[in-house]
């Protein structure tokens, strides 16, 4: 039997305002206690507010990206040390929107994951295939390639990361992977993690892509799905709370 504790992470993307965030987080805090781990990944500029609001609770906060560089002349970038200073428990790396709109390569994603871990910030490494790749039967090959570069870079620390499987065709589209489709990929990823680290059974693999209150329970009931990375539905306290409750 595994003892993996479920984790539900809100990915706010580029949404929010100080007023709206305060209301959202107040709603989330009022719904505690939760039976699983909960975190929100906010835009950088709201991390200090999130830290102040959440510090006394068991709800964690994190970023949506991190620089691969430690410090220096990298205008616009935010380092892992800065995230650590703001108390971030997590940072997303390699979200498909970063890969697609900012041309992030597997190697860059791996370097970012390593930079985060080096500062004690847990990287949530996102992998996932496009619709064209799925239709061409390349899903397994694509996600395994994306993950293997990170595993190789992190070496003996690879078991410290969290993985998120997010099929690109399911993100923000309302088209969720079926529980069976998601489970199939999660099982592949876990086998890969187990072979590489020997600790795959203890690692958390989240599903992301149009998770909603009405489909969360079925997804989270799958053997290798350890929670979710929630975009749109994390912006409404009631929906986010319902998804967190579905995780146990
Ligand atoms: P979605 O986004 O829940 O809005 O599909 C998920 C994500 O991009 O992390």
Coordinates of C-alpha atoms and ligand atoms in Angstrom, one line a residue:
X1 CA 0.0 0.0 0.0
X2 CA 1.1 3.5 -0.8
X3 CA 0.9 6.3 1.7
X4 CA 0.9 9.2 -0.8
X5 CA -1.0 12.2 0.5
X6 CA -3.1 13.9 -2.1
X7 CA -2.1 17.4 -3.3
X8 CA -4.4 19.9 -5.0
X9 CA -2.7 23.0 -6.4
X10 CA -4.4 26.0 -7.9
X11 CA -2.7 27.5 -10.9
X12 CA -4.0 31.1 -11.1
X13 CA -2.2 31.8 -14.3
X14 CA -2.3 35.5 -15.2
X15 CA -5.5 36.2 -13.3
X16 CA -6.4 38.1 -10.1
X17 CA -6.1 41.4 -8.3
X18 CA -5.3 42.1 -4.8
X19 CA -9.0 42.5 -3.9
X20 CA -10.1 39.4 -5.8
X21 CA -7.2 37.3 -4.4
X22 CA -8.0 38.3 -0.8
X23 CA -11.6 37.3 -1.2
X24 CA -10.6 34.0 -2.9
X25 CA -8.1 33.1 -0.2
X26 CA -10.5 34.1 2.6
X27 CA -13.0 31.7 1.1
X28 CA -10.5 28.9 0.9
X29 CA -9.2 29.4 4.5
X30 CA -12.8 29.4 5.8
X31 CA -13.3 25.9 4.4
X32 CA -10.5 24.3 6.4
X33 CA -9.6 21.8 7.6
X34 CA -8.7 19.8 4.5
X35 CA -7.8 16.1 4.3
X36 CA -5.2 16.7 1.6
X37 CA -2.3 19.1 0.9
X38 CA -3.4 22.4 -0.7
X39 CA -1.5 25.1 -2.4
X40 CA -2.0 28.1 -4.8
X41 CA 0.5 29.1 -7.4
X42 CA 0.0 32.9 -7.9
X43 CA 1.6 35.5 -10.2
X44 CA 4.9 36.6 -8.7
X45 CA 3.6 40.0 -7.7
X46 CA 1.0 38.4 -5.4
X47 CA 3.3 36.0 -3.6
X48 CA 4.0 38.3 -0.7
X49 CA 0.3 38.8 -0.1
X50 CA -0.3 35.1 -0.3
X51 CA 2.5 34.5 2.2
X52 CA 1.0 37.0 4.6
X53 CA -2.5 35.6 4.2
X54 CA -1.6 31.9 4.4
X55 CA 1.4 31.8 6.7
X56 CA -0.6 30.8 9.8
X57 CA -2.5 28.1 7.9
X58 CA -1.6 24.8 6.3
X59 CA -2.4 26.1 2.8
X60 CA 0.9 26.6 0.9
X61 CA 1.8 29.0 -1.9
X62 CA 4.1 28.9 -4.8
X63 CA 5.1 30.5 -8.1
X64 CA 4.3 29.5 -11.7
X65 CA 7.8 29.7 -13.1
X66 CA 11.4 30.3 -11.9
X67 CA 14.6 31.3 -13.5
X68 CA 17.2 28.7 -14.3
X69 CA 19.8 31.2 -13.2
X70 CA 20.9 31.9 -9.6
X71 CA 21.2 35.7 -10.1
X72 CA 22.5 38.3 -12.4
X73 CA 21.6 40.3 -15.5
X74 CA 18.4 38.5 -16.5
X75 CA 15.9 41.3 -16.8
X76 CA 12.4 40.2 -15.9
X77 CA 13.4 36.9 -14.3
X78 CA 12.8 35.7 -10.7
X79 CA 15.2 33.4 -9.0
X80 CA 14.7 30.4 -6.8
X81 CA 16.3 32.2 -3.9
X82 CA 13.7 35.0 -4.2
X83 CA 10.9 32.4 -4.1
X84 CA 12.6 30.8 -1.1
X85 CA 12.7 34.1 0.6
X86 CA 9.0 34.5 0.1
X87 CA 8.3 31.1 1.7
X88 CA 7.3 29.4 -1.5
X89 CA 6.8 25.6 -1.0
X90 CA 6.4 25.0 -4.7
X91 CA 6.9 26.4 -8.2
X92 CA 5.5 25.1 -11.4
X93 CA 8.1 24.5 -14.1
X94 CA 7.5 23.6 -17.8
X95 CA 3.8 24.4 -17.9
X96 CA 2.7 23.8 -21.5
X97 CA 1.9 27.5 -21.8
X98 CA 5.5 28.3 -21.0
X99 CA 6.7 25.6 -23.4
X100 CA 4.5 26.9 -26.2
X101 CA 4.5 30.7 -25.8
X102 CA 8.1 31.1 -24.4
X103 CA 9.7 28.3 -26.3
X104 CA 10.9 26.5 -23.2
X105 CA 12.9 23.4 -24.1
X106 CA 13.0 20.2 -22.1
X107 CA 16.6 21.2 -21.1
X108 CA 15.5 24.6 -19.8
X109 CA 12.6 23.1 -17.8
X110 CA 15.1 20.7 -16.3
X111 CA 17.5 23.5 -15.4
X112 CA 14.6 25.4 -13.7
X113 CA 13.6 22.3 -11.7
X114 CA 17.2 22.0 -10.5
X115 CA 17.4 25.7 -9.6
X116 CA 14.2 25.4 -7.5
X117 CA 15.3 22.2 -5.7
X118 CA 18.6 23.8 -4.9
X119 CA 16.7 26.4 -2.9
X120 CA 14.3 24.0 -1.2
X121 CA 11.4 24.9 -3.5
X122 CA 9.6 21.8 -4.8
X123 CA 9.3 21.9 -8.6
X124 CA 6.0 20.7 -10.0
X125 CA 7.2 19.5 -13.4
X126 CA 4.5 19.7 -16.0
X127 CA 4.5 17.3 -18.9
X128 CA 1.9 16.5 -21.6
X129 CA 1.2 15.8 -25.2
X130 CA -0.6 18.0 -27.8
X131 CA -3.7 16.8 -29.6
X132 CA -1.6 16.1 -32.7
X133 CA 0.8 14.0 -30.7
X134 CA -2.0 12.0 -29.1
X135 CA -3.6 11.4 -32.4
X136 CA -0.3 10.3 -33.9
X137 CA 0.0 7.7 -31.1
X138 CA 3.0 9.5 -29.6
X139 CA 1.7 10.3 -26.1
X140 CA 3.9 7.9 -24.2
X141 CA 7.0 8.8 -26.1
X142 CA 6.5 12.6 -25.6
X143 CA 5.8 12.5 -21.9
X144 CA 8.6 10.1 -21.2
X145 CA 11.0 12.2 -23.1
X146 CA 9.9 15.4 -21.3
X147 CA 10.3 13.7 -17.9
X148 CA 13.5 11.8 -18.6
X149 CA 15.4 15.1 -19.2
X150 CA 14.4 16.3 -15.8
X151 CA 15.2 13.0 -14.1
X152 CA 18.6 13.0 -15.7
X153 CA 19.3 16.6 -14.6
X154 CA 18.1 16.1 -11.0
X155 CA 19.9 12.8 -10.6
X156 CA 19.8 11.7 -7.0
X157 CA 17.3 14.5 -6.1
X158 CA 14.7 13.4 -8.8
X159 CA 12.5 11.8 -6.2
X160 CA 12.0 15.3 -4.6
X161 CA 9.9 16.7 -7.5
X162 CA 6.2 16.6 -8.0
X163 CA 5.0 15.7 -11.6
X164 CA 1.9 17.0 -13.2
X165 CA 0.5 15.3 -16.3
X166 CA -1.4 17.9 -18.3
X167 CA -2.5 16.9 -21.7
X168 CA -2.3 20.1 -23.7
X169 CA -5.6 19.4 -25.4
X170 CA -7.4 19.3 -22.1
X171 CA -6.1 22.6 -20.7
X172 CA -8.7 25.3 -20.5
X173 CA -10.8 23.5 -23.2
X174 CA -13.4 21.9 -21.0
X175 CA -12.3 18.6 -22.6
X176 CA -10.9 16.4 -19.8
X177 CA -9.0 13.3 -20.2
X178 CA -11.1 10.4 -19.2
X179 CA -10.0 8.9 -15.9
X180 CA -8.8 5.8 -17.8
X181 CA -6.8 7.9 -20.3
X182 CA -5.2 9.9 -17.4
X183 CA -4.5 6.8 -15.3
X184 CA -2.8 5.1 -18.3
X185 CA -0.3 7.9 -18.6
X186 CA 0.2 8.3 -14.8
X187 CA 1.0 4.6 -14.6
X188 CA 3.6 5.0 -17.3
X189 CA 5.1 8.0 -15.6
X190 CA 5.2 6.3 -12.2
X191 CA 7.0 3.3 -13.7
X192 CA 9.5 5.6 -15.2
X193 CA 10.0 7.4 -11.9
X194 CA 10.3 4.1 -10.0
X195 CA 12.9 2.8 -12.5
X196 CA 15.0 6.0 -12.2
X197 CA 14.7 6.8 -8.5
X198 CA 13.6 3.6 -6.7
X199 CA 11.1 5.9 -4.9
X200 CA 8.4 6.3 -7.6
X201 CA 5.8 4.7 -5.4
X202 CA 6.2 7.6 -2.9
X203 CA 6.2 10.4 -5.5
X204 CA 3.1 12.5 -6.3
X205 CA 1.8 12.7 -9.9
X206 CA -1.0 15.3 -10.3
X207 CA -3.5 15.4 -13.2
X208 CA -4.3 18.8 -14.8
X209 CA -6.6 19.8 -17.6
X210 CA -10.2 21.0 -17.1
X211 CA -10.6 19.5 -13.6
X212 CA -13.9 20.6 -12.3
X213 CA -16.0 19.8 -9.2
X214 CA -18.0 17.3 -11.2
X215 CA -15.1 15.3 -12.6
X216 CA -12.5 15.6 -9.8
X217 CA -13.6 12.6 -7.7
X218 CA -13.5 10.1 -10.5
X219 CA -10.1 11.3 -11.6
X220 CA -8.6 11.4 -8.1
X221 CA -10.0 7.8 -7.5
X222 CA -7.5 6.4 -10.1
X223 CA -4.7 4.4 -8.6
X224 CA -1.8 6.6 -9.8
X225 CA -3.5 10.1 -9.7
X226 CA -2.4 11.8 -6.5
X227 CA -4.3 15.1 -6.9
X228 CA -4.7 17.9 -9.4
X229 CA -3.3 21.0 -10.9
X230 CA -6.3 23.2 -11.3
X231 CA -6.5 26.2 -13.6
X232 CA -9.8 27.9 -14.3
X233 CA -11.7 26.2 -11.4
X234 CA -9.1 27.4 -8.9
X235 CA -10.3 31.0 -9.3
X236 CA -13.6 30.4 -7.6
X237 CA -13.4 29.5 -4.0
X238 CA -16.5 27.2 -4.1
X239 CA -15.2 25.2 -7.1
X240 CA -11.7 25.0 -5.7
X241 CA -12.9 23.8 -2.3
X242 CA -15.2 21.2 -3.9
X243 CA -12.2 19.9 -5.9
X244 CA -10.1 19.8 -2.7
X245 CA -12.8 17.9 -0.9
X246 CA -13.0 15.4 -3.8
X247 CA -9.3 14.6 -3.1
X248 CA -10.2 13.2 0.3
Ligands
LIG1 P1 -7.4 24.3 -16.6 O1 -5.9 24.5 -16.5 O2 -7.8 23.6 -15.3 O3 -8.0 25.6 -16.7 O4 -7.7 23.4 -17.7 C1 -5.0 23.6 -15.9 C2 -3.6 24.1 -16.0 O5 -3.2 24.7 -17.0 O6 -2.7 24.0 -15.1

